[in-house]
Coordinates of N, CA and C in Angstrom, one line a residue:
D1 N -86.3 175.8 6.2 CA -87.4 175.3 6.4 C -87.8 177.2 6.3
A2 N -87.8 178.2 6.7 CA -88.0 179.5 7.1 C -88.3 180.3 6.1
A3 N -87.6 179.3 5.0 CA -87.9 180.2 3.6 C -89.1 180.4 3.1
F4 N -88.9 178.7 3.1 CA -90.4 177.6 2.1 C -91.4 177.9 3.6
R5 N -91.6 178.5 4.8 CA -92.7 178.8 5.1 C -93.4 180.0 4.9
L6 N -92.3 181.0 4.5 CA -92.7 182.8 4.0 C -93.4 182.9 2.9
C7 N -93.0 181.3 1.8 CA -93.6 181.7 1.1 C -95.1 181.2 0.9
E8 N -95.2 179.9 1.4 CA -96.8 179.3 1.7 C -97.2 180.2 2.3
L9 N -96.5 181.2 3.8 CA -97.8 182.1 4.3 C -97.9 183.3 3.1
S10 N -97.4 183.9 1.7 CA -97.7 184.4 1.3 C -98.6 183.7 -0.2
G11 N -98.4 183.1 -0.4 CA -99.3 182.4 -1.5 C -100.8 182.0 -0.4
Q12 N -100.8 182.1 0.4 CA -101.8 181.5 1.6 C -102.9 183.1 1.4
V13 N -101.7 184.4 1.8 CA -102.5 185.8 1.6 C -102.9 186.3 0.0
A14 N -102.7 185.6 -0.6 CA -102.8 186.4 -2.0 C -103.7 185.2 -2.7
G15 N -104.2 183.4 -2.4 CA -105.0 183.0 -2.5 C -104.5 182.3 -3.9
V16 N -103.9 182.2 -4.2 CA -102.6 181.0 -4.5 C -102.7 179.7 -4.9
R17 N -102.3 178.7 -5.8 CA -102.4 177.3 -5.3 C -101.0 177.3 -4.4
P18 N -100.5 176.6 -3.8 CA -100.2 176.6 -2.7 C -98.8 175.8 -3.4
L19 N -97.7 176.1 -3.0 CA -95.8 175.7 -3.6 C -96.0 174.6 -3.8
S20 N -96.1 173.4 -2.1 CA -96.2 172.5 -2.5 C -96.7 171.2 -3.6
E21 N -97.7 172.2 -4.6 CA -98.3 172.2 -5.5 C -97.6 172.1 -7.1
F22 N -96.0 172.9 -6.8 CA -95.0 173.2 -8.1 C -94.5 172.3 -7.3
K23 N -94.1 171.3 -9.3 CA -92.8 170.8 -9.5 C -91.6 170.9 -10.0
M24 N -90.8 171.2 -9.5 CA -89.7 171.6 -10.7 C -89.0 170.6 -11.7
S25 N -89.2 171.0 -12.4 CA -88.0 170.3 -14.1 C -87.3 169.6 -13.3
E26 N -87.2 168.4 -13.8 CA -85.4 167.5 -14.0 C -84.8 167.6 -15.1
V27 N -84.8 169.3 -15.4 CA -83.5 169.7 -16.6 C -82.9 171.1 -16.0
L28 N -82.1 171.4 -16.3 CA -80.9 172.3 -15.4 C -82.2 173.0 -14.3
R29 N -81.5 171.9 -13.6 CA -81.8 172.0 -12.0 C -79.9 172.3 -11.1
P30 N -80.4 173.2 -10.7 CA -79.4 174.1 -9.4 C -78.6 173.1 -9.0
E31 N -77.1 173.3 -8.6 CA -76.3 172.6 -8.1 C -76.9 172.1 -6.4
Y32 N -77.6 173.0 -6.0 CA -78.3 173.6 -4.4 C -80.4 172.9 -4.9
T33 N -80.3 171.6 -4.0 CA -82.2 172.1 -4.2 C -81.8 171.5 -2.8
F34 N -83.5 171.5 -2.2 CA -83.8 171.1 -1.1 C -84.5 170.1 -0.9
T35 N -85.3 169.4 -0.1 CA -86.2 168.6 -0.4 C -87.3 168.4 0.8
K36 N -88.9 168.6 0.1 CA -89.7 169.3 1.2 C -91.2 168.2 1.3
D37 N -91.3 167.6 2.5 CA -92.3 167.1 1.7 C -92.6 166.0 0.0
G38 N -91.3 165.3 0.3 CA -90.7 164.3 -0.5 C -90.9 165.4 -1.9
N39 N -90.8 167.0 -2.3 CA -90.6 168.1 -3.4 C -89.7 167.9 -3.1
Q40 N -88.8 168.5 -4.3 CA -87.4 168.6 -4.2 C -87.6 170.9 -4.9
Y41 N -86.7 171.6 -4.4 CA -87.1 173.2 -4.2 C -85.8 173.5 -4.2
S42 N -85.3 174.5 -4.8 CA -84.1 175.7 -4.7 C -84.6 176.7 -4.8
Y43 N -83.7 177.8 -4.5 CA -83.7 179.2 -4.3 C -84.3 179.9 -5.5
P44 N -84.0 179.4 -6.2 CA -84.8 180.3 -7.7 C -86.8 179.9 -7.4
V45 N -86.8 179.0 -7.6 CA -87.9 178.2 -7.3 C -88.4 179.2 -6.6
L46 N -88.4 179.7 -4.6 CA -88.8 180.1 -4.0 C -89.2 181.4 -4.2
Y47 N -87.9 182.2 -4.7 CA -88.2 183.5 -5.4 C -89.1 183.6 -6.7
S48 N -89.2 183.0 -7.8 CA -89.9 182.9 -8.6 C -91.5 182.9 -7.7
Y49 N -91.4 181.9 -6.8 CA -93.1 181.8 -6.7 C -93.3 183.4 -5.9
L50 N -93.0 184.1 -4.9 CA -92.8 185.0 -4.2 C -93.4 186.3 -4.6
H51 N -92.3 186.5 -6.5 CA -93.3 187.2 -7.6 C -94.5 186.8 -7.6
Y52 N -94.6 185.8 -8.1 CA -96.0 185.4 -9.0 C -97.0 186.0 -7.3
A53 N -96.8 185.3 -5.6 CA -98.1 186.0 -5.3 C -98.3 187.2 -4.7
N54 N -96.4 187.5 -4.7 CA -97.1 189.3 -4.6 C -97.6 189.9 -6.1
C55 N -97.7 189.3 -7.2 CA -98.3 189.7 -8.5 C -99.6 189.5 -8.0
A56 N -100.4 187.9 -7.4 CA -101.1 188.0 -7.4 C -102.3 188.3 -6.4
R57 N -101.5 189.2 -5.2 CA -102.2 189.6 -4.7 C -103.1 191.1 -5.4
H58 N -102.8 191.4 -6.4 CA -103.4 192.1 -6.9 C -104.1 192.2 -8.2
V59 N -103.3 191.2 -9.8 CA -103.7 190.4 -10.2 C -104.7 189.3 -10.6
D60 N -105.4 188.7 -10.8 CA -106.2 187.4 -10.9 C -105.9 187.1 -12.1
L61 N -104.6 186.0 -12.0 CA -103.9 185.9 -13.0 C -104.8 184.6 -14.4
E62 N -105.9 184.2 -13.8 CA -106.9 183.6 -13.8 C -107.5 183.9 -15.6
E63 N -107.5 185.4 -15.2 CA -108.6 186.6 -16.4 C -107.1 186.4 -17.3
V64 N -106.0 186.3 -16.8 CA -104.8 186.8 -18.1 C -104.5 186.1 -18.7
E65 N -104.2 187.1 -20.1 CA -104.6 185.7 -21.3 C -103.2 185.8 -21.7
N66 N -102.4 187.0 -21.4 CA -101.1 186.8 -21.6 C -99.6 187.5 -20.8
I67 N -98.8 187.1 -20.5 CA -97.4 187.3 -20.0 C -96.7 188.5 -21.2
V68 N -95.8 189.5 -20.8 CA -94.9 190.1 -21.5 C -93.6 189.7 -20.6
E69 N -92.8 189.5 -20.8 CA -91.8 189.7 -20.0 C -90.4 190.0 -20.6
I70 N -89.3 191.0 -20.5 CA -88.1 191.4 -20.9 C -87.5 191.2 -19.9
G71 N -86.4 189.7 -20.5 CA -85.3 189.3 -20.0 C -85.2 188.3 -19.7
P72 N -86.0 186.9 -19.5 CA -86.6 185.8 -18.7 C -85.6 184.8 -17.8
G73 N -84.7 185.6 -18.6 CA -83.0 185.1 -17.8 C -83.5 183.4 -18.6
A74 N -83.4 182.2 -17.3 CA -83.6 180.4 -18.2 C -84.8 180.2 -18.3
G75 N -86.4 181.0 -18.3 CA -87.4 181.2 -17.8 C -88.6 180.5 -16.3
R76 N -87.5 180.9 -15.5 CA -87.4 179.7 -14.3 C -89.1 181.0 -14.1
Q77 N -89.5 181.9 -14.0 CA -90.8 182.4 -13.6 C -91.5 181.7 -15.0
V78 N -91.4 182.3 -15.8 CA -92.4 181.5 -17.0 C -92.4 180.0 -16.3
E79 N -91.7 178.8 -16.0 CA -92.3 177.6 -15.5 C -92.9 177.9 -14.7
L80 N -92.8 178.3 -13.8 CA -93.8 177.8 -12.2 C -94.8 179.2 -12.3
I81 N -95.4 179.5 -13.6 CA -96.3 180.7 -13.8 C -97.2 179.7 -14.7
R82 N -96.5 179.0 -15.4 CA -97.3 178.3 -16.8 C -97.6 177.7 -16.2
Q83 N -96.5 176.5 -14.9 CA -97.5 175.1 -14.7 C -98.7 175.2 -13.6
F84 N -99.1 176.6 -12.9 CA -100.0 177.5 -12.3 C -101.1 176.9 -13.4
H85 N -101.0 177.9 -14.4 CA -102.0 178.9 -15.5 C -101.7 178.5 -17.0
P86 N -102.2 177.5 -17.0 CA -101.7 177.1 -18.4 C -102.7 177.1 -19.7
H87 N -102.8 178.2 -19.4 CA -104.0 179.3 -20.2 C -103.8 179.9 -20.9
I88 N -102.1 181.1 -20.0 CA -101.9 182.0 -20.2 C -100.5 182.2 -21.3
N89 N -100.6 183.2 -22.6 CA -99.6 183.2 -23.6 C -98.3 183.7 -23.3
F90 N -96.9 184.0 -23.4 CA -95.8 184.5 -22.5 C -95.2 184.9 -24.0
Y91 N -94.8 186.0 -24.2 CA -93.7 186.7 -25.2 C -92.8 187.0 -24.2
L92 N -91.6 186.3 -24.2 CA -90.8 186.5 -23.7 C -89.2 186.7 -25.0
F93 N -88.5 188.2 -24.0 CA -87.8 189.4 -24.9 C -86.4 189.4 -24.4
D94 N -85.1 189.1 -25.1 CA -83.9 188.7 -24.2 C -83.5 188.5 -25.9
V95 N -81.8 189.2 -25.4 CA -80.8 188.6 -26.4 C -80.5 187.6 -26.6
A96 N -79.4 186.8 -28.0 CA -80.0 185.9 -28.3 C -79.0 184.9 -28.0
P97 N -78.3 184.9 -26.9 CA -77.4 184.0 -26.2 C -78.5 183.5 -25.1
T98 N -79.3 184.4 -24.6 CA -79.7 184.2 -22.9 C -82.0 183.1 -23.6
L99 N -81.7 183.9 -24.7 CA -82.8 183.3 -25.7 C -83.2 182.4 -25.7
Y100 N -81.7 181.8 -26.5 CA -81.5 180.2 -26.9 C -81.8 179.5 -25.5
F101 N -80.8 179.3 -24.7 CA -80.3 178.7 -23.3 C -82.1 178.4 -22.7
C102 N -82.6 180.3 -22.9 CA -84.9 179.9 -22.4 C -85.5 179.0 -23.2
E103 N -84.9 179.0 -24.7 CA -86.3 178.2 -25.5 C -85.7 176.8 -25.4
R104 N -84.1 176.9 -25.1 CA -84.0 174.8 -25.4 C -84.7 174.6 -23.9
F105 N -84.7 175.6 -22.5 CA -84.8 174.4 -21.6 C -86.1 174.8 -21.4
L106 N -87.1 175.7 -22.1 CA -88.7 175.9 -21.8 C -89.1 174.4 -22.7
S107 N -88.8 174.4 -23.5 CA -89.4 173.6 -24.7 C -89.0 171.8 -24.5
T108 N -87.9 172.0 -23.0 CA -87.6 170.7 -22.5 C -89.0 170.5 -21.6
T109 N -88.9 171.5 -20.9 CA -90.1 171.4 -19.7 C -91.4 171.6 -19.7
F110 N -91.8 172.1 -21.6 CA -93.1 171.9 -21.5 C -93.2 172.2 -23.3
P111 N -93.3 170.7 -23.2 CA -93.2 169.9 -24.8 C -94.1 170.3 -25.7
G112 N -93.5 170.7 -27.0 CA -95.1 171.8 -28.0 C -95.7 173.0 -27.2
A113 N -95.4 173.2 -25.5 CA -95.9 175.0 -26.6 C -95.0 175.6 -26.3
V114 N -93.8 175.3 -26.9 CA -93.0 176.9 -27.2 C -92.9 177.2 -28.6
I115 N -92.9 178.6 -29.3 CA -93.1 179.2 -30.8 C -91.2 178.6 -30.9
P116 N -90.2 178.8 -31.3 CA -89.1 179.1 -31.4 C -89.2 180.3 -31.4
Y117 N -87.8 181.1 -31.3 CA -87.6 182.8 -32.6 C -87.7 182.5 -33.6
Q118 N -86.7 181.0 -33.9 CA -86.4 181.0 -35.9 C -88.0 181.1 -36.3
D119 N -88.8 181.0 -36.2 CA -90.5 181.1 -36.5 C -91.3 182.5 -36.0
L120 N -90.7 183.3 -35.8 CA -91.2 184.4 -35.3 C -90.2 185.6 -36.4
R121 N -88.9 185.7 -36.6 CA -88.0 186.5 -37.0 C -88.3 187.8 -38.0
E122 N -89.4 186.7 -39.0 CA -89.1 188.0 -39.6 C -90.8 188.2 -40.5
Q123 N -91.7 188.3 -39.1 CA -92.8 188.7 -38.6 C -92.9 189.8 -38.2
Q124 N -94.3 190.6 -39.1 CA -94.2 191.9 -38.7 C -95.3 192.9 -37.3
E125 N -96.0 191.9 -37.6 CA -96.8 191.7 -36.3 C -96.5 190.4 -35.6
I126 N -96.7 190.6 -34.5 CA -97.2 189.1 -33.4 C -97.8 188.7 -32.3
S127 N -98.6 187.5 -33.0 CA -100.0 187.4 -32.0 C -99.7 186.2 -31.7
I128 N -100.3 185.4 -30.7 CA -100.1 184.2 -30.8 C -102.4 184.5 -30.8
N129 N -102.3 183.1 -31.9 CA -103.9 183.2 -31.2 C -103.8 181.8 -31.8
D130 N -103.9 181.5 -29.9 CA -103.8 180.2 -29.4 C -104.2 180.6 -28.0
T131 N -103.5 179.2 -26.9 CA -103.7 179.4 -25.5 C -102.7 178.6 -24.7
G132 N -101.8 179.0 -24.1 CA -100.3 178.5 -23.5 C -99.8 178.3 -23.8
R133 N -99.4 179.1 -24.8 CA -97.8 179.2 -26.0 C -96.6 179.8 -25.5
I134 N -95.6 179.1 -25.8 CA -94.6 180.5 -25.3 C -93.3 180.5 -26.7
A135 N -93.6 182.1 -26.5 CA -93.0 183.1 -27.5 C -91.8 183.8 -27.2
H136 N -90.1 183.1 -27.9 CA -89.7 183.9 -27.9 C -88.7 184.9 -29.2
L137 N -88.6 186.1 -28.8 CA -88.0 187.0 -29.5 C -87.3 188.1 -29.3
G138 N -86.4 188.9 -29.6 CA -85.6 190.1 -29.9 C -85.7 190.5 -29.2
H139 N -85.1 191.9 -28.8 CA -85.3 193.0 -28.4 C -85.9 193.8 -29.3
G140 N -85.1 193.9 -30.3 CA -85.7 194.6 -31.5 C -87.1 194.4 -32.2
Q141 N -88.0 193.3 -31.1 CA -89.1 193.5 -31.8 C -90.2 193.5 -31.4
I142 N -89.8 194.5 -30.0 CA -91.0 194.7 -29.1 C -92.0 195.5 -30.0
D143 N -91.6 196.5 -31.2 CA -93.0 196.5 -31.7 C -93.1 195.6 -32.5
C144 N -93.0 194.8 -32.6 CA -93.7 194.3 -33.2 C -95.1 193.1 -32.2
L145 N -94.9 193.9 -31.5 CA -96.0 192.9 -30.6 C -97.1 193.7 -30.3
R146 N -98.2 192.3 -30.8 CA -99.9 192.2 -30.5 C -100.3 191.4 -30.0
P147 N -100.5 191.3 -28.5 CA -101.1 190.3 -28.0 C -102.3 190.7 -28.0
I148 N -103.4 189.3 -28.3 CA -104.4 190.1 -28.2 C -105.6 189.3 -26.3
G149 N -105.8 190.2 -25.9 CA -106.7 189.7 -25.1 C -105.5 190.5 -23.4
R150 N -106.3 190.0 -22.7 CA -105.5 191.0 -21.7 C -104.5 190.8 -21.6
T151 N -103.3 191.6 -21.1 CA -102.0 191.1 -21.1 C -101.3 191.7 -19.0
L152 N -100.9 190.8 -19.3 CA -99.7 191.5 -17.5 C -98.1 192.0 -17.9
S153 N -97.6 192.7 -17.8 CA -96.1 192.9 -18.4 C -95.7 192.3 -17.5
F154 N -94.5 191.4 -16.7 CA -94.1 190.5 -15.7 C -92.5 191.6 -15.9
N155 N -92.0 191.7 -15.0 CA -90.5 192.2 -14.9 C -89.5 192.1 -13.8
T156 N -89.0 191.7 -13.7 CA -88.2 191.4 -12.8 C -86.5 191.9 -11.8
A157 N -86.3 193.2 -12.2 CA -84.2 193.2 -11.7 C -84.0 192.9 -13.3
V158 N -84.9 194.6 -14.2 CA -84.2 194.1 -15.9 C -83.4 195.4 -16.1
F159 N -84.9 196.4 -15.9 CA -84.8 198.0 -16.5 C -83.9 198.4 -16.0
C160 N -83.3 198.2 -14.3 CA -82.1 198.8 -13.7 C -80.6 198.4 -14.9
L161 N -80.7 197.5 -15.6 CA -79.7 197.6 -15.9 C -80.0 198.0 -17.9
M162 N -80.3 199.2 -18.0 CA -80.5 199.7 -18.7 C -80.6 201.3 -18.3
S163 N -80.5 202.3 -19.6 CA -80.7 203.9 -18.7 C -81.5 204.3 -19.1
P164 N -82.6 205.1 -18.3 CA -83.2 205.7 -18.1 C -84.3 205.8 -19.7
G165 N -83.1 205.9 -20.7 CA -84.0 206.7 -22.3 C -84.0 204.8 -22.9
E166 N -83.2 203.9 -22.3 CA -83.2 203.1 -23.3 C -84.6 202.6 -22.1
A167 N -85.0 202.1 -21.1 CA -86.3 201.7 -20.0 C -87.0 202.4 -21.1
E168 N -87.6 203.9 -21.0 CA -88.8 204.1 -21.4 C -89.4 203.8 -22.4
Q169 N -88.1 203.4 -23.3 CA -88.9 203.2 -24.9 C -89.2 201.4 -24.9
Y170 N -88.6 200.7 -24.0 CA -89.9 199.5 -23.9 C -90.8 200.3 -22.7
F171 N -91.1 200.6 -22.5 CA -92.1 200.9 -21.3 C -93.6 202.1 -22.5
R172 N -93.1 202.4 -22.6 CA -94.3 202.9 -24.1 C -94.7 202.2 -25.4
H173 N -93.7 200.7 -25.8 CA -94.3 199.8 -25.3 C -95.2 198.7 -25.5
L174 N -94.7 198.7 -24.3 CA -95.6 197.5 -23.2 C -97.0 198.5 -22.8
M175 N -96.9 199.5 -22.4 CA -98.2 200.6 -22.2 C -98.9 200.3 -23.4
A176 N -98.5 200.2 -24.2 CA -100.0 200.8 -25.5 C -99.8 199.4 -25.6
S177 N -100.0 197.9 -24.5 CA -100.1 196.3 -25.0 C -100.4 195.7 -23.3
A178 N -99.8 196.7 -22.8 CA -100.9 195.7 -21.1 C -102.1 196.4 -20.4
D179 N -102.2 195.5 -19.7 CA -103.2 196.0 -18.7 C -103.3 196.2 -17.6
S180 N -101.6 195.2 -17.2 CA -101.1 195.7 -16.1 C -99.8 195.7 -15.6
F181 N -99.0 195.9 -14.7 CA -98.0 195.5 -14.8 C -97.2 195.7 -13.5
Y182 N -96.6 194.5 -13.6 CA -96.1 194.0 -12.5 C -94.4 194.5 -12.4
V183 N -93.7 194.8 -11.7 CA -92.2 195.2 -12.0 C -91.7 195.2 -10.3
M184 N -90.1 194.7 -10.3 CA -89.3 194.9 -9.2 C -88.3 195.5 -8.9
E185 N -88.1 196.8 -9.3 CA -86.7 197.4 -9.6 C -86.0 198.0 -8.3
P186 N -84.5 198.4 -7.9 CA -84.5 199.7 -6.9 C -85.2 200.4 -7.6
K187 N -84.5 200.7 -5.6 CA -85.6 202.8 -5.4 C -84.9 203.5 -6.1
R188 N -83.4 203.2 -5.9 CA -82.5 204.0 -6.2 C -81.5 203.5 -7.2
A189 N -80.8 204.7 -7.9 CA -79.8 204.6 -9.1 C -78.4 203.6 -8.9
D190 N -78.4 202.9 -7.9 CA -77.6 202.3 -8.1 C -76.5 201.1 -8.7
C191 N -77.1 200.8 -9.5 CA -76.6 200.2 -10.6 C -75.6 200.3 -11.1
S192 N -75.8 202.6 -11.7 CA -75.2 202.9 -12.7 C -73.0 202.1 -12.1
E193 N -72.9 202.4 -10.6 CA -71.9 202.2 -10.3 C -71.1 201.2 -10.4
I194 N -72.2 200.2 -9.9 CA -72.2 198.2 -10.0 C -71.5 197.5 -10.9
Y195 N -72.3 198.4 -12.5 CA -72.2 197.5 -14.0 C -71.3 198.3 -14.9
G196 N -71.0 199.3 -13.6 CA -70.5 200.7 -15.1 C -71.0 201.2 -15.7
M197 N -72.1 200.9 -15.4 CA -72.7 202.5 -16.6 C -73.3 204.3 -16.6
S198 N -72.9 204.5 -17.6 CA -72.9 205.8 -16.8 C -74.5 205.9 -16.6
E199 N -75.3 205.8 -16.4 CA -76.7 205.5 -15.5 C -77.7 204.5 -15.9
S200 N -78.2 204.5 -14.4 CA -79.3 203.5 -15.2 C -80.9 203.8 -13.7
A201 N -82.1 203.1 -14.8 CA -83.2 203.2 -14.4 C -83.4 202.9 -13.5
C202 N -84.6 204.0 -12.9 CA -84.4 203.0 -11.5 C -85.9 202.8 -11.4
L203 N -87.1 202.6 -9.5 CA -88.1 203.4 -9.9 C -88.6 204.4 -10.1
D204 N -88.1 205.8 -10.0 CA -88.1 206.4 -9.7 C -89.4 207.1 -10.7
D205 N -88.0 206.3 -12.0 CA -88.1 206.6 -13.2 C -89.5 206.2 -14.1
L206 N -89.0 204.3 -13.5 CA -90.6 203.6 -14.0 C -92.2 204.7 -14.0
E207 N -92.0 205.4 -12.5 CA -93.0 206.0 -12.4 C -93.4 206.8 -13.4
T208 N -92.6 207.6 -13.5 CA -92.2 209.1 -13.9 C -92.8 208.1 -15.0
F209 N -92.5 207.1 -16.0 CA -92.7 207.1 -17.6 C -94.5 205.8 -17.3
L210 N -94.4 205.7 -16.2 CA -96.4 205.6 -16.1 C -96.9 206.6 -16.5
G211 N -96.7 207.9 -15.3 CA -97.4 209.1 -15.9 C -99.3 208.6 -15.1
A212 N -99.5 209.6 -16.1 CA -100.9 209.8 -15.4 C -101.8 208.3 -15.9
E213 N -101.4 207.6 -16.7 CA -101.7 206.7 -17.8 C -102.2 205.3 -17.0
F214 N -101.1 205.0 -15.5 CA -101.2 204.4 -14.3 C -101.0 204.7 -13.0
D215 N -102.1 204.0 -12.4 CA -101.8 204.3 -10.8 C -101.3 202.7 -10.6
L216 N -100.9 203.4 -9.3 CA -99.8 202.4 -9.2 C -100.3 201.5 -8.0
L217 N -100.9 201.1 -7.5 CA -101.3 200.2 -6.3 C -100.3 199.4 -5.5
E218 N -99.9 199.2 -5.6 CA -98.4 198.7 -4.7 C -97.4 199.0 -4.9
S219 N -96.4 199.7 -4.3 CA -94.8 199.8 -3.8 C -94.7 199.8 -2.6
E220 N -93.4 198.2 -2.8 CA -93.1 198.0 -1.3 C -92.4 197.7 -1.2
R221 N -91.6 197.5 -0.1 CA -89.7 196.5 -0.3 C -89.8 195.6 -0.5
A222 N -89.5 195.1 -1.5 CA -88.8 193.4 -2.1 C -88.6 192.4 -0.8
V223 N -89.5 191.5 -0.5 CA -89.1 190.3 0.4 C -89.0 189.1 -0.3
M224 N -87.1 188.3 -0.4 CA -86.6 187.3 -0.6 C -87.2 186.2 0.1
P225 N -87.0 185.5 -0.5 CA -87.2 183.8 0.5 C -86.0 183.8 1.9
L226 N -85.3 184.4 2.0 CA -84.1 185.2 3.0 C -84.3 186.2 3.8
G227 N -85.2 187.1 3.1 CA -85.0 188.8 4.1 C -85.3 189.6 2.5
F228 N -85.0 191.1 3.2 CA -85.5 191.7 1.8 C -84.6 191.6 1.2
K229 N -84.8 191.9 0.0 CA -83.6 191.8 -1.6 C -82.5 193.4 -1.2
K230 N -81.9 193.4 -1.1 CA -80.9 194.4 -0.6 C -79.4 194.5 -1.3
G231 N -79.2 195.7 -1.5 CA -78.1 196.8 -2.3 C -78.6 196.7 -4.2
F232 N -78.1 197.7 -4.2 CA -78.0 197.5 -6.0 C -79.2 199.2 -6.2
G233 N -79.7 200.0 -4.2 CA -80.7 200.7 -4.4 C -81.5 200.3 -3.6
D234 N -81.8 199.0 -3.2 CA -83.2 198.3 -2.4 C -83.5 198.4 -3.7
F235 N -84.7 197.2 -3.3 CA -85.5 196.3 -4.3 C -86.9 196.6 -4.0
Y236 N -87.9 197.6 -4.5 CA -89.1 197.6 -4.6 C -89.8 197.1 -5.0
S237 N -91.1 196.1 -4.7 CA -91.6 195.9 -5.9 C -93.8 196.6 -6.0
T238 N -93.9 196.8 -7.6 CA -94.7 197.4 -7.9 C -96.2 197.0 -8.8
I239 N -96.8 196.9 -8.9 CA -98.2 197.0 -9.3 C -98.9 198.0 -10.0
G240 N -98.8 197.9 -10.9 CA -99.7 199.2 -11.9 C -100.9 198.7 -12.9
K241 N -101.6 199.7 -12.7 CA -102.8 199.4 -13.3 C -103.3 200.2 -14.4
P242 N -103.4 200.2 -15.2 CA -104.7 201.8 -15.6 C -105.3 203.3 -14.8
V243 N -105.1 203.6 -15.4 CA -106.4 205.0 -14.2 C -107.6 205.3 -15.1
C244 N -108.7 205.1 -14.0 CA -110.2 204.4 -14.5 C -110.5 205.7 -15.3
K245 N -111.4 206.2 -15.9 CA -111.0 207.7 -16.0 C -113.2 207.7 -16.0
N246 N -113.8 208.6 -16.5 CA -114.9 208.8 -16.1 C -115.4 209.6 -17.6

């Protein structure tokens, strides 16, 4: 109950639609769900809603035409944002097994909205000339990305699974397309030991990548439905927008 209330308050502060208006898909429901006022919810739904509300405090998603997400997982974040903002196009990049899983889930949840990976894998330039579509792409296609219109890069806990060099390559491509960034990553590079990596990217690295081209409007400890997101170097959420040049 307290976790749901936290999400409600976060939505009110951000001025977005309340969590109570979200209808969780009947497909791929986790083992644990709870009921509130006749609607079912899960922890991943609360988690996704908090990220959505945190981002919406600084980015008007009604004006956003595209969202680019690296590592969408099952597509839970897309499910929530797409339901509240059906006009947005999504460009989702992931490894093949996860991408297939995500594509199946979102195809069932939003019939007719998904553009399969098979339809895009040979394209040299990838743009969506439509609204409300969801494109599934392999990591190697990031350099083919050509979104049309205002674009938000929305990524959570994914760059910490890469080396700083790998993360920088992604950011260089994203910076060429994105008008704003929302990221949640650890403040310290503790993921390297946890995952047996020689080095892992952290928030300080991402701030360096953004450099003088983007202002960081928000950088605060990431709040999850049941408290702060702890471990892995402690996570912070950050908003970045292009520097205003005179």
